[in-house]
Amino acid sequence: MIIQVKDVVKRFGDLRALDGVSCTIEAGEVVIVLGPSGSGKSTFMRCLNGLEKVDSGVVIVDGMRLDHSKSDLRRIRQTIGIVFQQFNLFPHLTAMENLTLAQKVVLGRKPDEAREIALELLKKVGLSEKQDVHPAHLSGGQQQRVAIARSLAMKPKIMLFDEPTSALDPEMIGEVLEVMRDLAREGMTMVVVTHEMGFAREVGDRILFMDQGRIVEEGRIEEVLKNPKEERTREFLSKVLKG
Amino acid sequence: MGEWFIKELKTLGEILVFLVPAIPMTIKITLMAFAFALALGLFVGLSRVSPNKIFSIPSRIYVDVIRGIPLLVQIFFIYFGLGKILNLNQFVAGVAAVSICYSAYLGEIVRSGIQAIHKGQFEAAFSLGMTPVQTMRHVILPQAFPIVLPSVSNEFIATLKDSSLVSMIGLRELTRAGREYYSQYFVTFETWFVVGLIYLGMTFVLSRLASWMERRFRVHGWGMG
């Protein structure tokens, strides 16, 4: 397994955002994380790459235990890429520069090499002609594709997607899902928080259903969607599948 | 009337000729003090937002103390107080006092600029494996720069004007030269009129320069979108 999470608790003040979460994720798996808002999905994702420090429990990524020493955090973040709901591209840099910055300063790649890798990835997400454009001049869908390419430039083994299409206009969702679909096909290990059930069913291997800071149900996608065991899962699914 | 006017013009001209040699000193004090204040202010501002209390608490106290004391008192304190112990000359003491005072203001401006950047920018940079220093240097500060530019140019203009205060410890800059002239010739109104006019001329140039820079960064900017 490439990710192992055991008894993770994360508090924000009195709120237990994660209340004893345990799970394992295998290399090459696409795991869909579902759950109502405030159920701890985002916090769970952010604990996987160390953006949030867990209060107790263990997170092991690619054999490294996340203990919040600085060097470990940096290594883990080079192993895991994350794509945010709000894209978080660097607005003062062009698409190309967004992709090359961390390659140069974190991985120490030569500018030529970094550009070559960046261009290849921009091509892959269908935006090579936008390489010299600043994010403000890109549509939401284009920005999110650049953000995915930026993460991929670090050659991660795992990609986290935290509601990657929730901030997008409906007509732009497809182009982002298409890129994610390609990635899954190439065997990338992915953890995806999404409400796009069509995508989940098509691409996902497994579902983790979260509620109130816990994983209340997990299983193969078809099984959970067809026969949810838990009442809370059933309730939630009936809402999202209708919508 | 015409005769009076010509005589008056001549006086103003004489004052101007007397004052001009003191202008370089005013410029020198301003540029040096502001350069130091910027460097120190950047450090103070970064310390203020540091999660490490070893940096954030002292920098906060520094800002509160320095901002709470009039610049003139700081100049006196550094020149007559510390200066006597450390053997500082007027120029060093004057520049030091202005630098320290303005570093506190600039530190607050830097802090506000950094805090204006969305936290998603920090998270994106950290998620790509960047260290806090790399994040500041390559991601946060370049974005904070256009935000703080108007406030920083205000402080630059204020530094120029406040450089007149170092005349009180005998440094012969523009204001000091004005005092020398009027105590010699007793033409109070005309002297301070010309001194004021020279300051106005210099600040006018600076504020034009500032708006040019702001425009430039808006045109080449990225719209913060």
CSV table of C-alpha atoms in Angstrom, one decimal:
chain,number,residue,atom,x,y,z
A,1,MET,CA,0.0,0.0,0.0
A,2,ILE,CA,1.2,3.5,-0.8
A,3,ILE,CA,-0.9,5.3,1.8
A,4,GLN,CA,-1.7,4.1,5.3
A,5,VAL,CA,-3.7,6.2,7.7
A,6,LYS,CA,-4.3,4.9,11.3
A,7,ASP,CA,-6.5,6.4,14.0
A,8,VAL,CA,-6.0,10.0,12.8
A,9,VAL,CA,-7.6,12.7,15.0
A,10,LYS,CA,-7.6,16.3,14.0
A,11,ARG,CA,-9.2,19.0,16.1
A,12,PHE,CA,-10.0,22.6,15.3
A,13,GLY,CA,-10.8,24.0,18.7
A,14,ASP,CA,-13.7,21.9,20.1
A,15,LEU,CA,-14.5,20.5,16.7
A,16,ARG,CA,-13.2,17.0,15.9
A,17,ALA,CA,-12.7,17.4,12.2
A,18,LEU,CA,-11.2,13.9,11.9
A,19,ASP,CA,-12.4,11.6,14.7
A,20,GLY,CA,-10.3,8.4,14.4
A,21,VAL,CA,-9.8,7.9,10.6
A,22,SER,CA,-8.1,4.7,9.4
A,23,CYS,CA,-7.7,3.5,5.8
A,24,THR,CA,-5.2,2.2,3.3
A,25,ILE,CA,-4.8,3.0,-0.3
A,26,GLU,CA,-3.0,0.8,-2.8
A,27,ALA,CA,-0.7,2.1,-5.6
A,28,GLY,CA,-2.7,2.7,-8.8
A,29,GLU,CA,-6.0,2.9,-7.0
A,30,VAL,CA,-8.5,5.7,-7.6
A,31,VAL,CA,-10.3,6.4,-4.4
A,32,ILE,CA,-13.4,8.6,-4.3
A,33,VAL,CA,-14.1,10.4,-1.1
A,34,LEU,CA,-17.7,11.3,-0.6
A,35,GLY,CA,-19.6,12.9,2.2
A,36,PRO,CA,-21.7,15.9,3.2
A,37,SER,CA,-20.0,19.3,3.6
A,38,GLY,CA,-18.2,19.5,6.9
A,39,SER,CA,-17.7,15.8,7.1
A,40,GLY,CA,-13.9,16.1,7.1
A,41,LYS,CA,-13.1,15.2,3.5
A,42,SER,CA,-10.9,18.2,2.9
A,43,THR,CA,-9.2,17.9,6.3
A,44,PHE,CA,-8.5,14.3,5.5
A,45,MET,CA,-6.9,15.2,2.2
A,46,ARG,CA,-4.9,18.0,3.8
A,47,CYS,CA,-3.5,15.6,6.4
A,48,LEU,CA,-2.3,13.3,3.7
A,49,ASN,CA,0.2,15.9,2.4
A,50,GLY,CA,0.9,17.5,5.7
A,51,LEU,CA,-0.9,20.8,5.1
A,52,GLU,CA,-2.7,20.0,8.4
A,53,LYS,CA,-0.8,18.5,11.3
A,54,VAL,CA,-2.6,15.6,12.9
A,55,ASP,CA,-3.2,15.7,16.6
A,56,SER,CA,-2.8,12.0,17.0
A,57,GLY,CA,-2.6,8.9,14.8
A,58,VAL,CA,-0.3,7.9,12.0
A,59,VAL,CA,0.0,8.8,8.3
A,60,ILE,CA,2.5,6.8,6.3
A,61,VAL,CA,3.0,7.8,2.6
A,62,ASP,CA,5.2,5.7,0.4
A,63,GLY,CA,7.0,4.3,3.4
A,64,MET,CA,7.6,7.7,5.0
A,65,ARG,CA,5.9,8.5,8.3
A,66,LEU,CA,4.6,12.0,8.3
A,67,ASP,CA,6.0,13.4,11.5
A,68,HIS,CA,6.2,17.1,10.6
A,69,SER,CA,9.9,17.3,10.6
A,70,LYS,CA,10.7,19.8,7.8
A,71,SER,CA,12.7,17.4,5.6
A,72,ASP,CA,10.1,14.7,5.7
A,73,LEU,CA,7.3,17.1,4.9
A,74,ARG,CA,9.2,18.3,1.8
A,75,ARG,CA,9.8,14.8,0.7
A,76,ILE,CA,6.2,13.8,1.2
A,77,ARG,CA,5.0,16.8,-0.7
A,78,GLN,CA,7.2,15.8,-3.6
A,79,THR,CA,5.6,12.4,-3.5
A,80,ILE,CA,2.0,13.8,-3.3
A,81,GLY,CA,0.6,16.4,-5.6
A,82,ILE,CA,-2.6,18.3,-4.6
A,83,VAL,CA,-5.1,20.1,-6.7
A,84,PHE,CA,-7.3,22.6,-4.9
A,85,GLN,CA,-10.9,23.7,-5.5
A,86,GLN,CA,-9.7,27.3,-6.0
A,87,PHE,CA,-6.8,26.3,-8.4
A,88,ASN,CA,-4.3,28.5,-6.4
A,89,LEU,CA,-2.2,29.2,-9.4
A,90,PHE,CA,0.5,31.8,-8.9
A,91,PRO,CA,-1.2,34.9,-10.5
A,92,HIS,CA,2.1,36.8,-11.1
A,93,LEU,CA,3.5,34.0,-13.2
A,94,THR,CA,2.6,32.8,-16.6
A,95,ALA,CA,1.3,29.2,-17.1
A,96,MET,CA,4.8,28.1,-18.1
A,97,GLU,CA,6.4,29.8,-15.1
A,98,ASN,CA,3.8,28.3,-12.8
A,99,LEU,CA,5.0,24.9,-14.0
A,100,THR,CA,8.7,25.6,-13.8
A,101,LEU,CA,9.1,27.5,-10.5
A,102,ALA,CA,9.0,24.5,-8.1
A,103,GLN,CA,10.9,22.3,-10.5
A,104,LYS,CA,13.8,24.8,-10.4
A,105,VAL,CA,13.8,25.8,-6.8
A,106,VAL,CA,12.7,22.5,-5.2
A,107,LEU,CA,14.0,19.9,-7.5
A,108,GLY,CA,16.9,21.9,-8.8
A,109,ARG,CA,16.2,21.1,-12.4
A,110,LYS,CA,17.9,23.2,-15.1
A,111,PRO,CA,15.7,25.9,-16.7
A,112,ASP,CA,15.8,24.1,-20.1
A,113,GLU,CA,14.9,20.8,-18.6
A,114,ALA,CA,12.1,22.3,-16.5
A,115,ARG,CA,10.7,24.1,-19.6
A,116,GLU,CA,10.8,20.9,-21.6
A,117,ILE,CA,8.9,19.0,-18.9
A,118,ALA,CA,6.4,21.8,-18.5
A,119,LEU,CA,5.7,22.1,-22.2
A,120,GLU,CA,5.1,18.4,-22.4
A,121,LEU,CA,2.6,18.6,-19.6
A,122,LEU,CA,0.9,21.7,-20.9
A,123,LYS,CA,0.5,19.8,-24.2
A,124,LYS,CA,-1.0,16.9,-22.2
A,125,VAL,CA,-3.6,19.1,-20.7
A,126,GLY,CA,-4.2,20.7,-24.0
A,127,LEU,CA,-2.9,24.2,-23.2
A,128,SER,CA,0.6,24.4,-24.8
A,129,GLU,CA,-0.6,27.5,-26.7
A,130,LYS,CA,-1.3,29.2,-23.5
A,131,GLN,CA,2.1,28.9,-22.0
A,132,ASP,CA,2.9,32.6,-21.9
A,133,VAL,CA,-0.5,33.6,-20.5
A,134,HIS,CA,-1.1,34.7,-16.9
A,135,PRO,CA,-3.8,32.9,-15.0
A,136,ALA,CA,-6.1,35.9,-14.9
A,137,HIS,CA,-6.5,35.5,-18.7
A,138,LEU,CA,-7.5,31.8,-18.5
A,139,SER,CA,-10.9,30.4,-17.9
A,140,GLY,CA,-11.6,28.4,-14.7
A,141,GLY,CA,-11.3,25.1,-16.5
A,142,GLN,CA,-8.0,26.1,-18.1
A,143,GLN,CA,-6.7,27.3,-14.8
A,144,GLN,CA,-7.5,24.0,-13.2
A,145,ARG,CA,-5.8,22.1,-16.0
A,146,VAL,CA,-2.7,24.2,-15.6
A,147,ALA,CA,-2.8,23.5,-11.8
A,148,ILE,CA,-3.0,19.8,-12.5
A,149,ALA,CA,0.0,20.1,-14.9
A,150,ARG,CA,1.9,22.1,-12.2
A,151,SER,CA,1.4,19.3,-9.7
A,152,LEU,CA,2.4,16.7,-12.3
A,153,ALA,CA,5.6,18.5,-13.1
A,154,MET,CA,7.0,17.4,-9.7
A,155,LYS,CA,6.5,13.8,-10.9
A,156,PRO,CA,4.3,12.8,-7.9
A,157,LYS,CA,3.4,9.2,-7.2
A,158,ILE,CA,0.0,10.2,-5.8
A,159,MET,CA,-2.4,13.0,-6.7
A,160,LEU,CA,-5.0,14.4,-4.4
A,161,PHE,CA,-7.9,16.3,-5.9
A,162,ASP,CA,-10.0,18.4,-3.4
A,163,GLU,CA,-13.2,19.1,-5.2
A,164,PRO,CA,-11.4,20.1,-8.4
A,165,THR,CA,-14.5,21.0,-10.3
A,166,SER,CA,-16.7,22.6,-7.6
A,167,ALA,CA,-15.6,26.1,-8.4
A,168,LEU,CA,-16.1,25.7,-12.2
A,169,ASP,CA,-19.0,26.7,-14.5
A,170,PRO,CA,-20.8,23.6,-15.6
A,171,GLU,CA,-19.5,23.8,-19.2
A,172,MET,CA,-15.9,23.6,-18.0
A,173,ILE,CA,-16.2,20.6,-15.7
A,174,GLY,CA,-15.8,18.1,-18.6
A,175,GLU,CA,-12.4,19.3,-19.7
A,176,VAL,CA,-11.0,18.9,-16.2
A,177,LEU,CA,-12.5,15.5,-15.7
A,178,GLU,CA,-11.1,14.4,-19.0
A,179,VAL,CA,-7.6,15.2,-17.8
A,180,MET,CA,-8.2,13.4,-14.6
A,181,ARG,CA,-9.6,10.4,-16.5
A,182,ASP,CA,-6.4,10.2,-18.6
A,183,LEU,CA,-4.3,10.3,-15.4
A,184,ALA,CA,-6.3,7.4,-13.9
A,185,ARG,CA,-5.9,5.5,-17.1
A,186,GLU,CA,-2.1,5.9,-16.9
A,187,GLY,CA,-2.2,4.3,-13.5
A,188,MET,CA,-1.8,7.3,-11.2
A,189,THR,CA,-2.8,6.7,-7.6
A,190,MET,CA,-5.6,9.2,-7.0
A,191,VAL,CA,-7.7,10.4,-4.1
A,192,VAL,CA,-10.5,12.5,-5.3
A,193,VAL,CA,-13.1,14.4,-3.3
A,194,THR,CA,-15.9,15.0,-5.8
A,195,HIS,CA,-19.7,15.1,-6.2
A,196,GLU,CA,-19.4,14.2,-9.9
A,197,MET,CA,-21.0,10.8,-9.6
A,198,GLY,CA,-20.7,9.9,-13.2
A,199,PHE,CA,-17.0,10.4,-13.1
A,200,ALA,CA,-16.7,8.6,-9.8
A,201,ARG,CA,-18.5,5.5,-11.2
A,202,GLU,CA,-16.5,5.5,-14.4
A,203,VAL,CA,-13.0,6.1,-13.0
A,204,GLY,CA,-13.1,5.3,-9.3
A,205,ASP,CA,-12.2,1.9,-7.8
A,206,ARG,CA,-13.3,2.5,-4.3
A,207,ILE,CA,-15.4,4.8,-2.2
A,208,LEU,CA,-14.7,6.2,1.2
A,209,PHE,CA,-17.9,7.7,2.6
A,210,MET,CA,-17.2,10.2,5.4
A,211,ASP,CA,-19.6,11.7,8.0
A,212,GLN,CA,-18.8,13.7,11.1
A,213,GLY,CA,-15.1,13.1,10.9
A,214,ARG,CA,-15.2,9.4,10.4
A,215,ILE,CA,-15.2,7.0,7.5
A,216,VAL,CA,-18.6,5.4,8.0
A,217,GLU,CA,-18.6,3.2,4.9
A,218,GLU,CA,-16.1,2.0,2.3
A,219,GLY,CA,-16.1,-0.5,-0.5
A,220,ARG,CA,-16.1,-1.0,-4.3
A,221,ILE,CA,-17.8,1.8,-6.0
A,222,GLU,CA,-20.6,-0.2,-7.7
A,223,GLU,CA,-21.4,-2.0,-4.5
A,224,VAL,CA,-21.6,1.1,-2.3
A,225,LEU,CA,-23.6,2.9,-4.9
A,226,LYS,CA,-26.0,0.0,-5.4
A,227,ASN,CA,-26.3,-1.3,-1.9
A,228,PRO,CA,-25.1,1.2,0.7
A,229,LYS,CA,-25.0,-0.5,4.1
A,230,GLU,CA,-25.3,2.6,6.2
A,231,GLU,CA,-28.4,4.7,6.5
A,232,ARG,CA,-26.3,7.9,6.3
A,233,THR,CA,-24.7,6.8,3.1
A,234,ARG,CA,-28.0,5.9,1.6
A,235,GLU,CA,-29.5,9.3,2.5
A,236,PHE,CA,-26.5,11.1,1.1
A,237,LEU,CA,-26.4,9.1,-2.1
A,238,SER,CA,-30.1,9.5,-2.8
A,239,LYS,CA,-29.5,13.3,-2.7
A,240,VAL,CA,-26.4,13.5,-4.9
A,241,LEU,CA,-27.6,10.9,-7.4
A,242,LYS,CA,-30.9,12.7,-7.9
A,243,GLY,CA,-29.0,16.0,-8.4
B,1,MET,CA,5.0,97.9,-7.3
B,2,GLY,CA,7.1,96.7,-10.2
B,3,GLU,CA,10.3,97.7,-8.4
B,4,TRP,CA,9.2,95.9,-5.2
B,5,PHE,CA,8.5,92.8,-7.3
B,6,ILE,CA,11.9,92.8,-8.9
B,7,LYS,CA,13.6,93.2,-5.6
B,8,GLU,CA,11.5,90.4,-4.1
B,9,LEU,CA,12.4,88.1,-7.0
B,10,LYS,CA,16.1,88.9,-6.5
B,11,THR,CA,15.8,88.0,-2.8
B,12,LEU,CA,14.2,84.7,-3.7
B,13,GLY,CA,16.9,84.0,-6.2
B,14,GLU,CA,19.6,84.8,-3.6
B,15,ILE,CA,17.9,82.4,-1.2
B,16,LEU,CA,17.7,79.7,-3.8
B,17,VAL,CA,21.4,80.0,-4.6
B,18,PHE,CA,22.2,79.8,-1.0
B,19,LEU,CA,20.0,76.8,-0.4
B,20,VAL,CA,20.9,74.7,-3.5
B,21,PRO,CA,24.2,73.4,-2.1
B,22,ALA,CA,22.3,71.9,0.9
B,23,ILE,CA,19.9,69.9,-1.3
B,24,PRO,CA,22.4,67.0,-2.0
B,25,MET,CA,22.6,66.4,1.8
B,26,THR,CA,18.8,66.2,2.1
B,27,ILE,CA,18.8,63.7,-0.8
B,28,LYS,CA,21.6,61.7,0.6
B,29,ILE,CA,20.0,61.4,4.0
B,30,THR,CA,16.6,60.5,2.5
B,31,LEU,CA,18.0,57.8,0.1
B,32,MET,CA,20.3,56.2,2.7
B,33,ALA,CA,17.7,56.3,5.5
B,34,PHE,CA,15.0,54.9,3.2
B,35,ALA,CA,17.2,52.1,1.9
B,36,PHE,CA,18.1,51.0,5.4
B,37,ALA,CA,14.5,51.4,6.5
B,38,LEU,CA,13.3,49.2,3.6
B,39,ALA,CA,15.8,46.4,4.4
B,40,LEU,CA,15.0,46.6,8.1
B,41,GLY,CA,11.3,47.0,7.5
B,42,LEU,CA,11.2,43.9,5.3
B,43,PHE,CA,12.9,41.9,8.1
B,44,VAL,CA,10.5,43.4,10.7
B,45,GLY,CA,7.5,42.6,8.5
B,46,LEU,CA,8.6,39.1,7.8
B,47,SER,CA,9.3,38.6,11.5
B,48,ARG,CA,5.8,39.9,12.4
B,49,VAL,CA,4.1,37.2,10.3
B,50,SER,CA,6.5,34.4,11.4
B,51,PRO,CA,4.9,31.5,13.2
B,52,ASN,CA,8.0,31.5,15.4
B,53,LYS,CA,7.5,33.6,18.5
B,54,ILE,CA,11.2,34.3,18.8
B,55,PHE,CA,10.7,36.5,15.8
B,56,SER,CA,7.1,37.6,16.0
B,57,ILE,CA,7.1,38.9,19.6
B,58,PRO,CA,10.2,41.1,19.5
B,59,SER,CA,9.3,42.5,16.2
B,60,ARG,CA,5.8,43.5,17.5
B,61,ILE,CA,7.4,45.2,20.5
B,62,TYR,CA,9.8,46.9,18.2
B,63,VAL,CA,7.0,48.3,16.1
B,64,ASP,CA,5.0,49.4,19.1
B,65,VAL,CA,7.9,51.2,20.8
B,66,ILE,CA,9.3,52.9,17.7
B,67,ARG,CA,5.9,54.0,16.4
B,68,GLY,CA,5.0,55.4,19.8
B,69,ILE,CA,7.9,57.8,20.1
B,70,PRO,CA,8.2,61.0,18.0
B,71,LEU,CA,11.0,60.9,15.4
B,72,LEU,CA,12.5,64.1,16.8
B,73,VAL,CA,12.8,62.5,20.2
B,74,GLN,CA,14.4,59.4,18.6
B,75,ILE,CA,16.9,61.7,16.8
B,76,PHE,CA,17.8,63.4,20.1
B,77,PHE,CA,18.0,60.1,21.9
B,78,ILE,CA,20.3,58.5,19.3
B,79,TYR,CA,22.5,61.5,18.8
B,80,PHE,CA,22.8,63.0,22.3
B,81,GLY,CA,22.1,59.8,24.2
B,82,LEU,CA,23.6,56.8,22.4
B,83,GLY,CA,25.8,59.0,20.2
B,84,LYS,CA,27.8,60.2,23.1
B,85,ILE,CA,28.5,56.6,24.2
B,86,LEU,CA,29.0,55.1,20.8
B,87,ASN,CA,30.7,58.2,19.4
B,88,LEU,CA,28.3,58.7,16.5
B,89,ASN,CA,28.6,61.7,14.3
B,90,GLN,CA,25.6,63.7,13.3
B,91,PHE,CA,25.2,62.1,9.9
B,92,VAL,CA,25.3,58.5,11.2
B,93,ALA,CA,23.0,59.3,14.1
B,94,GLY,CA,20.5,61.2,11.9
B,95,VAL,CA,20.3,58.5,9.2
B,96,ALA,CA,20.1,55.8,11.9
B,97,ALA,CA,17.2,57.5,13.7
B,98,VAL,CA,15.2,58.1,10.5
B,99,SER,CA,15.9,54.5,9.3
B,100,ILE,CA,14.8,53.0,12.5
B,101,CYS,CA,11.7,55.1,12.7
B,102,TYR,CA,10.6,54.3,9.2
B,103,SER,CA,11.5,50.6,9.4
B,104,ALA,CA,8.7,50.3,11.9
B,105,TYR,CA,6.1,51.9,9.6
B,106,LEU,CA,7.5,49.9,6.6
B,107,GLY,CA,7.4,46.7,8.7
B,108,GLU,CA,3.7,47.2,9.2
B,109,ILE,CA,3.2,47.8,5.5
B,110,VAL,CA,5.1,44.7,4.6
B,111,ARG,CA,3.1,42.7,7.1
B,112,SER,CA,-0.2,44.0,5.7
B,113,GLY,CA,0.9,43.2,2.2
B,114,ILE,CA,1.8,39.6,3.1
B,115,GLN,CA,-1.4,39.1,4.9
B,116,ALA,CA,-3.4,40.4,1.9
B,117,ILE,CA,-2.2,37.3,-0.1
B,118,HIS,CA,-4.7,34.5,-0.1
B,119,LYS,CA,-3.7,31.6,2.1
B,120,GLY,CA,-4.2,29.3,-0.9
B,121,GLN,CA,-1.0,30.7,-2.3
B,122,PHE,CA,1.0,29.6,0.7
B,123,GLU,CA,-0.6,26.2,0.6
B,124,ALA,CA,0.0,25.7,-3.1
B,125,ALA,CA,3.7,26.6,-2.7
B,126,PHE,CA,4.1,24.4,0.4
B,127,SER,CA,2.4,21.6,-1.5
B,128,LEU,CA,4.9,21.8,-4.2
B,129,GLY,CA,7.7,21.2,-1.6
B,130,MET,CA,8.8,24.8,-1.3
B,131,THR,CA,10.3,26.0,2.0
B,132,PRO,CA,8.9,29.0,3.8
B,133,VAL,CA,11.8,31.1,2.5
B,134,GLN,CA,11.3,30.0,-1.1
B,135,THR,CA,7.6,30.6,-0.8
B,136,MET,CA,8.1,34.1,0.5
B,137,ARG,CA,10.7,34.9,-2.1
B,138,HIS,CA,9.1,33.5,-5.2
B,139,VAL,CA,5.4,33.5,-4.5
B,140,ILE,CA,4.3,35.8,-1.7
B,141,LEU,CA,6.6,38.9,-1.9
B,142,PRO,CA,6.3,39.3,-5.7
B,143,GLN,CA,2.5,39.5,-5.2
B,144,ALA,CA,2.7,41.7,-2.2
B,145,PHE,CA,4.9,44.2,-4.0
B,146,PRO,CA,2.3,45.9,-6.2
B,147,ILE,CA,-0.1,45.9,-3.2
B,148,VAL,CA,2.2,47.8,-0.9
B,149,LEU,CA,3.7,50.0,-3.6
B,150,PRO,CA,1.4,53.0,-3.0
B,151,SER,CA,2.0,52.9,0.8
B,152,VAL,CA,5.7,52.5,0.4
B,153,SER,CA,6.0,55.5,-1.9
B,154,ASN,CA,4.0,57.5,0.7
B,155,GLU,CA,6.6,56.5,3.2
B,156,PHE,CA,9.4,57.5,0.9
B,157,ILE,CA,7.9,61.0,0.5
B,158,ALA,CA,7.4,61.2,4.2
B,159,THR,CA,11.0,60.2,4.8
B,160,LEU,CA,12.1,63.1,2.5
B,161,LYS,CA,10.0,65.5,4.5
B,162,ASP,CA,11.1,64.2,7.9
B,163,SER,CA,14.7,64.3,6.9
B,164,SER,CA,14.3,68.0,7.8
B,165,LEU,CA,14.2,67.0,11.5
B,166,VAL,CA,17.8,66.0,11.5
B,167,SER,CA,18.6,69.8,11.1
B,168,MET,CA,18.0,69.9,14.8
B,169,ILE,CA,21.2,68.1,15.6
B,170,GLY,CA,23.1,70.4,13.3
B,171,LEU,CA,23.3,68.4,10.1
B,172,ARG,CA,23.5,71.0,7.3
B,173,GLU,CA,20.7,69.9,5.0
B,174,LEU,CA,18.1,72.0,3.4
B,175,THR,CA,16.1,73.0,6.5
B,176,ARG,CA,19.3,73.8,8.4
B,177,ALA,CA,20.6,75.9,5.5
B,178,GLY,CA,17.2,77.8,5.6
B,179,ARG,CA,17.7,78.6,9.3
B,180,GLU,CA,21.2,79.8,8.6
B,181,TYR,CA,20.0,82.1,5.9
B,182,TYR,CA,17.2,83.7,7.8
B,183,SER,CA,19.2,84.1,11.0
B,184,GLN,CA,21.8,86.0,8.9
B,185,TYR,CA,19.5,88.2,6.8
B,186,PHE,CA,16.2,88.1,8.7
B,187,VAL,CA,14.0,87.5,5.7
B,188,THR,CA,11.8,84.9,7.4
B,189,PHE,CA,8.8,84.8,5.0
B,190,GLU,CA,10.9,84.5,1.8
B,191,THR,CA,13.3,82.0,3.3
B,192,TRP,CA,10.8,79.5,4.4
B,193,PHE,CA,8.8,80.1,1.2
B,194,VAL,CA,11.7,78.9,-0.9
B,195,VAL,CA,12.6,76.1,1.5
B,196,GLY,CA,9.0,74.9,1.2
B,197,LEU,CA,9.0,75.3,-2.5
B,198,ILE,CA,12.2,73.1,-2.9
B,199,TYR,CA,10.6,70.4,-0.7
B,200,LEU,CA,7.5,70.6,-2.8
B,201,GLY,CA,9.4,70.3,-6.0
B,202,MET,CA,11.2,67.2,-4.7
B,203,THR,CA,8.1,65.5,-3.4
B,204,PHE,CA,6.3,66.4,-6.6
B,205,VAL,CA,8.9,64.5,-8.6
B,206,LEU,CA,8.7,61.6,-6.2
B,207,SER,CA,4.9,61.3,-6.4
B,208,ARG,CA,5.0,61.5,-10.2
B,209,LEU,CA,7.5,58.7,-10.1
B,210,ALA,CA,5.4,56.7,-7.7
B,211,SER,CA,2.3,57.0,-9.9
B,212,TRP,CA,4.3,56.0,-12.9
B,213,MET,CA,5.5,52.9,-11.1
B,214,GLU,CA,2.0,52.0,-10.0
B,215,ARG,CA,0.7,52.4,-13.5
B,216,ARG,CA,3.5,50.3,-14.9
B,217,PHE,CA,2.8,47.5,-12.5
B,218,ARG,CA,-0.8,47.7,-13.2
B,219,VAL,CA,-0.2,47.4,-17.0
B,220,HIS,CA,2.3,44.6,-16.6
B,221,GLY,CA,0.3,43.2,-13.8
B,222,TRP,CA,-1.9,40.2,-13.7
B,223,GLY,CA,-5.1,41.6,-12.4
B,224,MET,CA,-5.1,39.6,-9.2
B,225,GLY,CA,-7.9,37.5,-10.9
